[in-house]
Coordinates of C-alpha atoms in Angstrom, one line a residue:
Chain A
M1 CA 13.2 22.0 13.0
I2 CA 12.8 18.5 14.5
G3 CA 9.6 19.7 16.0
I4 CA 8.3 20.8 12.7
R5 CA 9.2 17.4 11.1
S6 CA 7.5 15.5 13.9
R7 CA 4.4 17.6 13.7
T8 CA 4.2 17.3 10.0
A9 CA 4.6 13.6 10.2
V10 CA 1.8 13.4 12.8
V11 CA -0.5 15.5 10.6
L12 CA 0.3 13.5 7.5
V13 CA -0.3 10.1 9.3
G14 CA -3.5 11.6 10.6
A15 CA -4.5 12.6 7.1
L16 CA -3.7 9.1 5.8
V17 CA -5.9 7.5 8.5
V18 CA -8.7 9.9 7.6
Q19 CA -8.3 9.0 3.9
V20 CA -8.4 5.2 4.5
A21 CA -10.8 5.0 7.4
I22 CA -13.3 7.8 7.3
V23 CA -13.4 9.2 3.7
P24 CA -14.6 6.0 2.1
H25 CA -17.7 6.1 4.3
L26 CA -18.5 9.6 3.0
A27 CA -18.4 8.8 -0.7
V28 CA -20.7 10.7 -3.0
G29 CA -21.8 8.6 -6.0
G30 CA -18.8 6.3 -5.3
H31 CA -16.3 9.2 -5.5
V32 CA -14.2 10.4 -2.5
V33 CA -12.3 13.4 -1.4
D34 CA -8.5 13.3 -1.8
V35 CA -7.2 14.4 1.6
M36 CA -3.6 13.6 0.9
L37 CA -3.6 15.8 -2.3
L38 CA -5.3 18.5 -0.3
M39 CA -2.4 18.4 2.2
A40 CA 0.1 18.9 -0.7
V41 CA -1.9 21.8 -2.1
V42 CA -2.5 23.5 1.2
S43 CA 1.2 23.2 2.3
G44 CA 2.2 25.0 -0.9
L45 CA -0.5 27.6 -0.3
I46 CA 0.5 28.5 3.2
A47 CA 4.2 27.7 3.3
G48 CA 5.5 28.3 -0.2
P49 CA 7.0 26.0 -2.9
D50 CA 9.9 24.4 -1.0
R51 CA 7.7 23.1 1.9
G52 CA 4.9 22.4 -0.6
L53 CA 7.3 20.2 -2.5
V54 CA 8.4 18.2 0.6
V55 CA 4.9 17.8 2.0
G56 CA 3.6 17.0 -1.4
F57 CA 6.2 14.3 -1.7
M58 CA 5.4 12.8 1.7
A59 CA 1.6 13.0 1.1
G60 CA 1.9 11.4 -2.3
L61 CA 4.1 8.7 -0.9
G62 CA 1.5 8.0 1.7
T63 CA -1.2 7.7 -1.0
D64 CA 1.0 5.4 -3.1
L65 CA 1.3 3.0 -0.1
I66 CA -2.5 2.5 0.0
V67 CA -3.4 2.3 -3.6
G68 CA -2.7 -0.1 -6.5
T69 CA -1.7 2.3 -9.2
P70 CA 2.0 2.5 -10.1
F71 CA 4.1 3.3 -7.1
G72 CA 5.4 6.9 -7.3
L73 CA 2.7 8.3 -9.5
W74 CA 0.9 10.1 -6.6
T75 CA 4.3 11.0 -5.2
L76 CA 5.2 12.8 -8.4
V77 CA 1.8 14.5 -8.6
G78 CA 2.1 15.6 -4.9
C79 CA 5.5 17.1 -5.6
L80 CA 4.3 19.0 -8.6
M81 CA 1.2 20.3 -7.0
G82 CA 2.8 21.3 -3.7
F83 CA 5.5 23.1 -5.6
G84 CA 3.2 24.5 -8.2
V85 CA 0.7 26.0 -5.8
G86 CA 3.5 27.4 -3.7
T87 CA 5.0 29.1 -6.7
V88 CA 1.8 30.4 -8.2
Y89 CA 0.0 31.6 -5.1
G90 CA 1.5 34.7 -3.8
R91 CA 3.5 35.4 -6.9
F92 CA 0.9 35.4 -9.6
V93 CA -2.3 34.9 -7.7
E94 CA -3.2 36.7 -4.5
G95 CA -6.5 37.6 -2.9
G96 CA -9.1 37.1 -0.2
R97 CA -10.8 34.0 1.0
I98 CA -12.7 33.4 -2.3
V99 CA -9.6 33.5 -4.3
R100 CA -7.9 31.0 -1.9
I101 CA -10.8 28.6 -2.1
F102 CA -10.8 28.7 -5.9
T103 CA -7.1 28.2 -5.9
V104 CA -7.4 25.1 -3.8
M105 CA -10.3 23.8 -5.9
L106 CA -8.5 24.4 -9.1
A107 CA -5.2 22.9 -7.8
L108 CA -7.1 19.8 -6.6
A109 CA -8.8 19.3 -9.9
T110 CA -5.5 20.0 -11.8
G111 CA -3.7 17.5 -9.6
T112 CA -6.3 14.8 -10.2
A113 CA -6.3 15.5 -13.9
L114 CA -2.5 15.4 -13.9
F115 CA -2.6 12.0 -12.2
V116 CA -4.8 10.7 -15.0
V117 CA -2.6 12.2 -17.8
I118 CA 0.7 11.0 -16.4
G119 CA -0.9 7.6 -15.6
R120 CA -2.1 7.3 -19.2
L121 CA 1.4 8.2 -20.4
L122 CA 2.7 5.4 -18.3
G123 CA 0.4 2.9 -19.9
Q124 CA -2.5 2.9 -17.4
E125 CA -5.1 2.7 -20.1
F126 CA -8.0 2.3 -17.6
L127 CA -7.5 5.9 -16.5
G128 CA -8.8 7.0 -19.8
E129 CA -12.1 5.2 -19.2
V130 CA -13.0 6.8 -15.8
D131 CA -15.7 9.4 -15.6
L132 CA -13.5 12.3 -14.7
I133 CA -15.9 15.2 -14.3
P134 CA -17.8 13.9 -11.2
I135 CA -14.4 12.9 -9.7
L136 CA -13.0 16.4 -10.3
L137 CA -16.2 17.9 -8.8
T138 CA -16.1 15.7 -5.7
V139 CA -12.3 16.2 -5.2
S140 CA -12.4 20.0 -5.6
V141 CA -15.7 20.7 -3.7
G142 CA -14.9 18.3 -0.9
G143 CA -11.4 19.6 -0.7
A144 CA -12.7 23.2 -0.5
I145 CA -14.9 22.1 2.4
L146 CA -12.0 20.4 4.3
A147 CA -9.4 23.1 3.4
P148 CA -9.9 25.2 6.5
L149 CA -9.2 22.1 8.7
A150 CA -6.1 21.2 6.6
I151 CA -4.8 24.8 6.8
R152 CA -5.1 24.8 10.6
A153 CA -3.5 21.4 10.9
L154 CA -0.5 22.3 8.7
A155 CA -0.1 25.7 10.3
W156 CA 0.2 23.9 13.6
A157 CA 2.7 21.5 12.0
F158 CA 4.8 24.3 10.6
E159 CA 4.6 26.2 13.9
M160 CA 3.2 29.2 12.2
D161 CA 2.0 32.0 14.4
R162 CA -0.1 33.4 11.7
L163 CA -1.0 32.5 8.2
P164 CA 0.6 34.5 5.3
W165 CA -2.6 36.3 4.6
E166 CA -3.4 37.2 8.2
P167 CA -2.4 40.6 9.5
S168 CA 0.6 40.7 11.9
R169 CA -0.3 41.2 15.5
Chain B
M1 CA 15.7 15.9 -6.2
L2 CA 12.3 14.8 -4.8
V3 CA 10.8 14.8 -8.2
L4 CA 13.6 12.6 -9.4
T5 CA 13.0 10.3 -6.5
A6 CA 9.4 10.0 -7.5
L7 CA 10.4 9.2 -11.0
T8 CA 12.8 6.6 -9.7
L9 CA 10.0 5.0 -7.6
I10 CA 7.9 4.8 -10.7
T11 CA 10.7 3.2 -12.6
L12 CA 11.4 0.7 -9.8
D13 CA 7.7 -0.2 -9.6
F14 CA 7.6 -0.9 -13.3
R15 CA 10.8 -2.9 -13.2
G16 CA 9.6 -4.9 -10.2
D17 CA 6.2 -5.4 -11.9
G18 CA 4.4 -4.2 -8.7
G19 CA 6.3 -6.6 -6.4
G20 CA 9.6 -6.3 -4.8
V21 CA 10.3 -3.9 -2.0
L22 CA 7.6 -1.5 -3.0
G23 CA 5.0 -4.3 -3.1
S24 CA 6.1 -5.5 0.3
A25 CA 5.8 -2.0 1.6
R26 CA 2.3 -1.8 0.4
N27 CA 1.4 -5.1 1.9
T28 CA 2.8 -4.0 5.2
V29 CA 0.8 -0.8 5.2
L30 CA -2.3 -2.9 4.3
D31 CA -1.7 -5.1 7.4
V32 CA -0.8 -2.1 9.6
L33 CA -3.8 0.0 8.6
G34 CA -6.2 -3.0 8.6
P35 CA -7.1 -2.9 12.3
V36 CA -7.3 0.9 12.2
R37 CA -9.8 0.7 9.3
S38 CA -11.7 -2.1 11.1
A39 CA -12.1 0.1 14.2
F40 CA -13.1 3.2 12.2
S41 CA -15.4 1.1 10.1
W42 CA -17.2 -0.1 13.2
V43 CA -17.7 3.5 14.3
F44 CA -18.4 5.0 10.9
T45 CA -20.5 2.4 9.2
P46 CA -23.8 3.8 10.7
V47 CA -22.7 7.3 9.6
G48 CA -21.9 6.0 6.2
N49 CA -25.2 4.3 5.9
A50 CA -27.0 7.4 7.0
W51 CA -25.0 9.4 4.4
N52 CA -25.9 6.9 1.8
G53 CA -29.5 7.1 2.8
I54 CA -29.4 10.9 2.3
T55 CA -27.5 10.9 -1.0
N56 CA -29.1 7.9 -2.6
Y57 CA -32.6 8.0 -1.1
D58 CA -34.4 7.9 -4.5
D59 CA -32.2 5.0 -5.7
L60 CA -32.9 3.1 -2.5
E61 CA -36.6 3.5 -2.9
A62 CA -36.6 2.3 -6.5
E63 CA -34.3 -0.5 -5.5
N64 CA -36.6 -1.6 -2.7
E65 CA -39.5 -1.8 -5.2
Q66 CA -37.4 -3.8 -7.6
L67 CA -36.2 -6.2 -4.9
R68 CA -39.8 -6.8 -3.7
S69 CA -40.9 -7.8 -7.2
E70 CA -37.7 -9.9 -7.7
L71 CA -38.3 -11.6 -4.4
D72 CA -41.8 -12.6 -5.5
Q73 CA -40.5 -14.0 -8.7
L74 CA -37.7 -15.9 -6.9
K75 CA -40.0 -17.5 -4.5
G76 CA -41.7 -19.1 -7.5
D77 CA -38.4 -20.0 -9.1
T78 CA -37.0 -21.7 -6.0
L79 CA -39.1 -24.8 -6.4
Q80 CA -38.2 -25.1 -10.0
V81 CA -34.5 -24.7 -9.3
A82 CA -34.6 -27.4 -6.6
E83 CA -36.2 -29.8 -9.0
L84 CA -33.6 -28.9 -11.7
Q85 CA -30.8 -29.4 -9.1
R86 CA -32.1 -32.8 -8.2
R87 CA -32.2 -33.8 -11.8
T88 CA -28.7 -32.4 -12.5
R89 CA -27.3 -34.4 -9.6
E90 CA -29.0 -37.5 -10.8
L91 CA -27.5 -37.0 -14.3
Q92 CA -24.1 -36.2 -12.8
L93 CA -24.1 -39.4 -10.9
L94 CA -25.3 -41.3 -13.9
L95 CA -22.4 -39.9 -16.0
D96 CA -19.9 -40.1 -13.1
L97 CA -19.3 -36.3 -13.4
R98 CA -18.6 -34.0 -10.5
D99 CA -19.2 -30.3 -10.4
T100 CA -15.8 -28.8 -10.5
D101 CA -17.1 -25.6 -8.9
E102 CA -18.2 -27.5 -5.8
L103 CA -14.7 -29.0 -5.4
L104 CA -13.0 -25.7 -5.1
P105 CA -12.0 -24.7 -1.6
R106 CA -13.3 -21.3 -0.4
V107 CA -12.4 -18.9 2.4
A108 CA -15.1 -16.7 3.8
A109 CA -14.1 -13.2 4.6
R110 CA -15.6 -10.1 6.0
V111 CA -15.6 -6.9 3.9
I112 CA -13.9 -4.2 5.9
D113 CA -14.1 -1.2 3.7
A114 CA -15.0 0.5 0.5
P115 CA -12.8 1.9 -2.3
L116 CA -10.1 4.2 -1.0
T117 CA -9.6 6.4 -4.0
N118 CA -11.4 7.6 -7.1
F119 CA -9.4 5.5 -9.5
E120 CA -9.8 2.1 -8.1
Q121 CA -12.8 0.0 -7.4
T122 CA -11.4 -2.1 -4.6
L123 CA -12.5 -3.4 -1.2
E124 CA -10.6 -4.8 1.7
I125 CA -11.3 -8.1 3.3
D126 CA -10.1 -9.5 6.6
R127 CA -8.3 -12.5 5.3
G128 CA -4.8 -12.7 3.8
A129 CA -1.9 -14.9 3.0
T130 CA -2.2 -16.8 6.3
S131 CA -5.6 -18.1 5.0
G132 CA -4.1 -19.3 1.8
I133 CA -5.2 -16.3 -0.3
R134 CA -3.0 -15.3 -3.2
V135 CA -3.1 -12.6 -5.8
G136 CA -5.4 -13.3 -8.7
M137 CA -7.9 -15.6 -6.8
P138 CA -11.5 -15.1 -7.7
V139 CA -13.9 -13.5 -5.1
E140 CA -17.6 -14.1 -5.1
S141 CA -20.6 -13.3 -3.0
G142 CA -23.7 -15.5 -2.7
S143 CA -25.1 -13.9 -5.8
G144 CA -22.1 -13.9 -8.2
L145 CA -18.6 -12.9 -9.0
V146 CA -17.3 -9.8 -7.1
G147 CA -13.8 -9.5 -8.5
R148 CA -10.4 -10.9 -7.9
V149 CA -7.7 -10.5 -5.2
S150 CA -5.3 -7.7 -6.2
Q151 CA -3.1 -7.4 -3.2
V152 CA -2.4 -9.7 -0.3
G153 CA -1.1 -8.8 3.1
R154 CA -0.5 -11.3 6.0
T155 CA -4.0 -10.9 7.4
R156 CA -5.7 -8.6 4.9
S157 CA -6.3 -8.6 1.2
R158 CA -7.6 -6.1 -1.3
V159 CA -10.1 -7.1 -3.9
Q160 CA -10.4 -5.5 -7.3
L161 CA -14.1 -5.2 -8.1
L162 CA -15.3 -6.3 -11.5
T163 CA -16.5 -2.8 -12.1
D164 CA -13.0 -1.5 -11.9
T165 CA -11.9 -0.1 -15.3
G166 CA -8.8 -2.3 -15.1
F167 CA -10.8 -5.5 -14.7
A168 CA -11.2 -8.0 -17.5
A169 CA -12.3 -11.6 -17.5
G170 CA -13.1 -14.2 -20.1
V171 CA -16.9 -14.8 -20.0
R172 CA -19.5 -16.9 -21.8
L173 CA -23.1 -16.2 -22.7
V174 CA -25.0 -19.2 -21.2
R175 CA -27.7 -19.4 -23.9
S176 CA -25.5 -19.1 -27.0
G177 CA -22.3 -20.4 -25.6
D178 CA -20.4 -17.5 -27.2
S179 CA -17.3 -16.3 -25.4
G180 CA -16.0 -12.8 -25.0
V181 CA -14.1 -10.6 -22.7
A182 CA -15.9 -8.6 -20.0
H183 CA -14.4 -5.3 -18.9
G184 CA -15.3 -3.1 -16.0
E185 CA -16.5 0.4 -16.8
G186 CA -16.4 2.1 -13.5
S187 CA -18.5 2.3 -10.3
G188 CA -22.2 1.8 -10.7
R189 CA -21.9 1.0 -14.4
E190 CA -22.6 -2.2 -16.3
L191 CA -19.7 -4.4 -17.6
T192 CA -19.0 -4.4 -21.3
V193 CA -18.5 -7.7 -23.1
D194 CA -16.5 -7.6 -26.4
F195 CA -15.9 -10.1 -29.1
I196 CA -19.5 -11.5 -29.3
E197 CA -20.3 -12.5 -32.8
L198 CA -22.7 -10.3 -34.7
E199 CA -24.9 -13.2 -35.6
T200 CA -25.4 -14.3 -32.0
V201 CA -28.8 -13.7 -30.6
V202 CA -28.4 -12.0 -27.3
I203 CA -31.4 -11.8 -25.0
P204 CA -31.7 -9.3 -22.2
G205 CA -31.7 -11.2 -18.9
E206 CA -29.5 -13.9 -20.2
S207 CA -26.9 -15.1 -17.7
V208 CA -23.2 -14.5 -18.3
V209 CA -20.7 -16.8 -16.6
T210 CA -16.9 -17.1 -16.6
S211 CA -15.6 -19.1 -19.5
G212 CA -12.7 -20.7 -17.7
L213 CA -10.8 -21.0 -20.9
E214 CA -7.2 -22.2 -20.8
G215 CA -5.1 -19.6 -19.1
S216 CA -8.0 -17.8 -17.4
V217 CA -7.6 -16.9 -13.7
F218 CA -11.2 -17.8 -13.1
P219 CA -12.7 -21.3 -13.0
E220 CA -15.5 -22.0 -15.4
G221 CA -19.1 -21.2 -14.6
L222 CA -19.0 -18.4 -12.0
L223 CA -22.0 -16.2 -12.5
V224 CA -20.9 -12.7 -13.6
G225 CA -24.2 -11.1 -14.3
T226 CA -27.1 -10.8 -16.7
V227 CA -27.3 -9.2 -20.1
V228 CA -28.8 -5.7 -20.1
D229 CA -28.6 -5.0 -23.9
A230 CA -26.5 -5.6 -26.9
R231 CA -25.2 -3.0 -29.4
P232 CA -24.2 -4.3 -32.9
L233 CA -20.9 -3.1 -34.3
P234 CA -21.2 -4.0 -38.0
A235 CA -17.8 -2.6 -38.9
L236 CA -16.1 -5.0 -36.5
E237 CA -18.5 -7.8 -37.2
R238 CA -19.2 -8.1 -33.5
Q239 CA -21.5 -6.8 -30.9
E240 CA -20.9 -5.1 -27.6
V241 CA -23.0 -6.5 -24.8
R242 CA -23.7 -4.7 -21.6
V243 CA -23.9 -6.9 -18.5
A244 CA -25.3 -6.0 -15.0
P245 CA -23.2 -7.6 -12.3
A246 CA -25.1 -10.2 -10.4
A247 CA -23.5 -9.3 -7.1
D248 CA -24.6 -6.2 -5.3
L249 CA -21.2 -4.5 -5.0
E250 CA -22.5 -1.6 -3.0
R251 CA -23.7 -3.6 -0.1
L252 CA -21.2 -6.4 0.5
S253 CA -20.7 -7.6 4.0
F254 CA -19.2 -11.1 3.4
V255 CA -17.5 -12.6 0.4
Q256 CA -15.9 -15.9 -0.4
V257 CA -12.4 -16.2 -1.9
I258 CA -12.1 -19.2 -4.1
L259 CA -8.7 -20.8 -3.5
Y260 CA -8.4 -21.4 -7.2
R261 CA -5.1 -21.5 -9.1
P262 CA -5.4 -21.8 -12.8
P263 CA -3.9 -25.0 -14.1
P264 CA -0.6 -24.5 -16.0
V265 CA -1.1 -23.9 -19.7
D266 CA -0.1 -26.9 -21.8
N267 CA 2.8 -25.4 -23.8
R268 CA 3.3 -28.4 -26.0
P269 CA 2.4 -27.6 -29.6
V270 CA -0.3 -29.9 -30.9
E271 CA -0.7 -30.8 -34.5
P272 CA -4.0 -29.4 -35.6
P273 CA -6.7 -31.7 -36.9
P274 CA -6.8 -31.4 -40.7
E275 CA -10.4 -30.2 -40.9
T276 CA -9.8 -27.2 -38.6
S277 CA -6.2 -26.3 -39.5
V278 CA -5.3 -22.7 -39.3
P279 CA -4.3 -21.4 -42.7
T280 CA -0.8 -20.1 -43.2
T281 CA -2.2 -17.3 -45.3
A282 CA -4.9 -14.9 -44.4
D283 CA -8.2 -14.8 -46.0
P284 CA -7.6 -12.8 -49.2
G285 CA -11.0 -11.2 -49.0
R286 CA -10.3 -9.4 -45.7
D287 CA -7.3 -7.4 -46.7
G288 CA -7.6 -6.9 -50.3
G289 CA -6.0 -10.1 -51.4
T290 CA -2.9 -9.7 -49.3
P291 CA -1.9 -13.0 -47.9
E292 CA -0.3 -13.0 -44.5
T293 CA 3.1 -14.6 -44.7
V294 CA 4.4 -16.8 -42.0
P295 CA 7.9 -15.8 -41.0
E296 CA 10.6 -17.7 -42.7
P297 CA 13.6 -19.0 -40.9
G298 CA 15.8 -16.2 -40.0
S299 CA 13.3 -13.5 -40.9
S300 CA 12.9 -10.4 -38.8
T301 CA 10.0 -11.8 -36.9
T302 CA 12.1 -14.5 -35.2
V303 CA 13.1 -13.2 -31.8
P304 CA 16.3 -14.5 -30.3
A305 CA 16.0 -16.8 -27.3
G306 CA 15.6 -15.1 -24.0
T307 CA 14.3 -11.8 -25.2
A308 CA 11.1 -10.4 -23.8
P309 CA 8.0 -10.6 -25.8
T310 CA 7.4 -7.6 -28.0
S311 CA 3.7 -7.6 -28.8
T312 CA 1.8 -5.0 -30.7
P313 CA -1.9 -5.6 -30.5
P314 CA -3.3 -5.1 -34.0
S315 CA -6.5 -3.2 -34.5
P316 CA -9.5 -5.4 -35.2
T317 CA -10.4 -3.4 -38.2
S318 CA -7.1 -3.0 -39.8
P319 CA -4.9 -6.0 -40.6
S320 CA -1.7 -6.0 -38.7
T321 CA 0.4 -6.9 -41.6
T322 CA 0.8 -5.8 -45.2
A323 CA 2.1 -7.7 -48.1
G324 CA 5.5 -9.1 -47.5
S325 CA 5.8 -7.5 -44.2
A326 CA 6.3 -9.3 -40.9
P327 CA 3.4 -10.1 -38.7
A328 CA 2.8 -7.5 -36.0
T329 CA 3.0 -9.8 -33.1
T330 CA 6.2 -11.5 -32.5
A331 CA 7.5 -13.1 -29.4
S332 CA 9.9 -15.7 -28.2
T333 CA 9.0 -18.6 -26.0
P334 CA 11.1 -20.1 -23.4
T335 CA 10.3 -23.7 -24.4
T336 CA 11.0 -23.3 -28.1
P337 CA 13.6 -20.7 -28.3
T338 CA 13.2 -19.8 -32.0
T339 CA 9.4 -20.0 -32.0
S340 CA 7.4 -16.9 -32.7
T341 CA 3.7 -16.2 -32.6
T342 CA 1.8 -14.5 -35.3
S343 CA -1.4 -12.6 -35.6
I344 CA -4.0 -13.1 -38.2
P345 CA -5.5 -10.2 -40.1
G346 CA -8.8 -9.3 -38.6
S347 CA -7.9 -10.6 -35.3
S348 CA -7.2 -8.8 -32.1
T349 CA -5.0 -9.7 -29.2
T350 CA -6.1 -9.0 -25.7
S351 CA -5.3 -10.1 -22.2
E352 CA -7.5 -10.7 -19.2
G353 CA -5.9 -8.0 -17.1
A354 CA -3.7 -9.6 -14.6
A355 CA -4.6 -12.9 -16.1
A356 CA -2.2 -12.3 -18.9
A357 CA 0.6 -12.8 -16.4
S358 CA -0.5 -16.4 -16.1
W359 CA 0.2 -17.1 -19.7
P360 CA 3.7 -18.3 -20.4
S361 CA 6.2 -15.7 -21.5
G362 CA 6.3 -15.3 -25.2
W363 CA 2.9 -16.8 -25.9
G364 CA 0.2 -14.7 -27.4
K365 CA -3.5 -15.0 -26.9
L366 CA -5.8 -14.4 -29.7
W367 CA -9.5 -13.6 -29.4
G368 CA -12.2 -13.5 -32.0
V369 CA -10.1 -14.6 -35.0
S370 CA -12.7 -14.2 -37.7
G371 CA -12.2 -15.0 -41.3
S372 CA -10.5 -18.3 -40.3
E373 CA -11.5 -21.4 -38.5
I374 CA -10.9 -20.0 -35.0
V375 CA -13.8 -17.9 -33.8
N376 CA -14.3 -16.3 -30.5
E377 CA -12.1 -18.7 -28.6
A378 CA -8.8 -18.2 -26.9
A379 CA -6.0 -19.7 -28.9
V380 CA -2.2 -19.9 -28.6
I381 CA -0.6 -20.1 -32.0
P382 CA 3.1 -20.8 -31.8
V383 CA 4.9 -20.7 -35.1
P384 CA 8.1 -22.5 -35.4
G385 CA 9.8 -19.7 -37.2
A386 CA 13.2 -21.3 -37.7
W387 CA 12.3 -24.8 -38.7
G388 CA 9.1 -24.7 -40.7
T389 CA 5.8 -23.1 -41.4
T390 CA 3.4 -25.4 -39.7
L391 CA 1.0 -23.7 -37.3
S392 CA -0.3 -25.4 -34.3
W393 CA -2.3 -24.2 -31.3
S394 CA -3.7 -25.1 -28.0
G395 CA -7.3 -24.0 -27.3
T396 CA -10.6 -24.7 -28.8
A397 CA -11.4 -24.1 -32.5
T398 CA -14.9 -23.7 -33.6
S399 CA -16.2 -23.0 -37.1

């Protein structure tokens, strides 16, 4: 269990470094991929709601440490998305690669929109003025491209021999 | 449990007003990740430039054309500017005036990186608290205002760009002298300036500078940008002006942080000169003949000493009060415990983003009070709710 925690921490710190040091250089129209939210979503996808919740919490906390929006907002969104995807995928949604990609894209877009909605409820009026559509497109499409890497990294962190949708050897 | 923890963090952040332990944690992370970002920036900047070249090729081509034509024009202007500067200096010497902007100390800083997330227009610079930088200080490039410092670590700082949707600053149109509030509208978009009078002639290309009005976090006269166009809003008796930032926010390598701390606001109520006194009743024509009443001693608008300000910004189109009702904006002030501020129908209250924090607790700031003597200027109107009905203000009144 300690091994899993350490590995997860390594993966999340690595994701945070990617988010702050590499992703800004690859912005499209000023919009960037959200690697930390991707981690929350993917952990729910491959390891279920409980682990999705924990990783979502840690990933969100990491994001909160590097941004200027109210502290805890991304943490809350990470929790909800990690738990939500873990609950929905496998119970209500199941399918091949295409379905998984769409699940990730939809979850990333939902998480981003959720951040805006909760932020506005908390009085962050400026969130109502952002151009959300291109942001959602960048986050979801970019996330889908990076998802295979995130899945491999988190599978290593969780010491999974095989992914849930892979046939047993 | 974790969701509850997240909610607790949000609550703590709101209670600590972004500071406290959570703010310190953010500043520490800023310092820790700073060198990592610098190292990656060194490696990835060429990659980023190539990526920009691919994704923005058409824009770059058009921009090159525009820059060439601007360069030609600027070459011609340079001689004229030099002559004007010489004459200005002569006049300043003659009048024994000194340019306040030149007196402000500055710290040059290197821009490390671009915005981290989609909801913030920020950049990181390689100077922090050890260089004297504090939250709220203005940041400019050679060509104009860039933004303001939003977070300060020991050796790193984060700058909120003026295109950030959370950015607001008091500005002035150079030609007409009209003041307004500029808001960021997001990456790559022009700023919007509100509260410009409908009658004001706004010319595209006109320069827009910081107004430096009392309580503003910016000194007067920093170039913000140039007017793109203006849209009249007859219903509000104002016009909305779009302003293109003067600084090229996409290609910043170095910036200067102006070590400017706004002077403390003079809290002492000043008796208004008789010819520009603020009426104690509203213009009857604006709200159907309903005069605005100034709170009587002991009325519901008088807030006990020590209570937090409870301000409800009124809509510019709808008067904030009705007959006999209390003014919408009431607040206590630490210096005059039973003093409250009142809004005037047709007015709107606003704040300059983080600048609002620099206003004394319990003091309101009114913008664009039309239908009375105060027009398009910042004004603080404390009303001695317990002892009388005399209104006084600090700020400038124009008719």
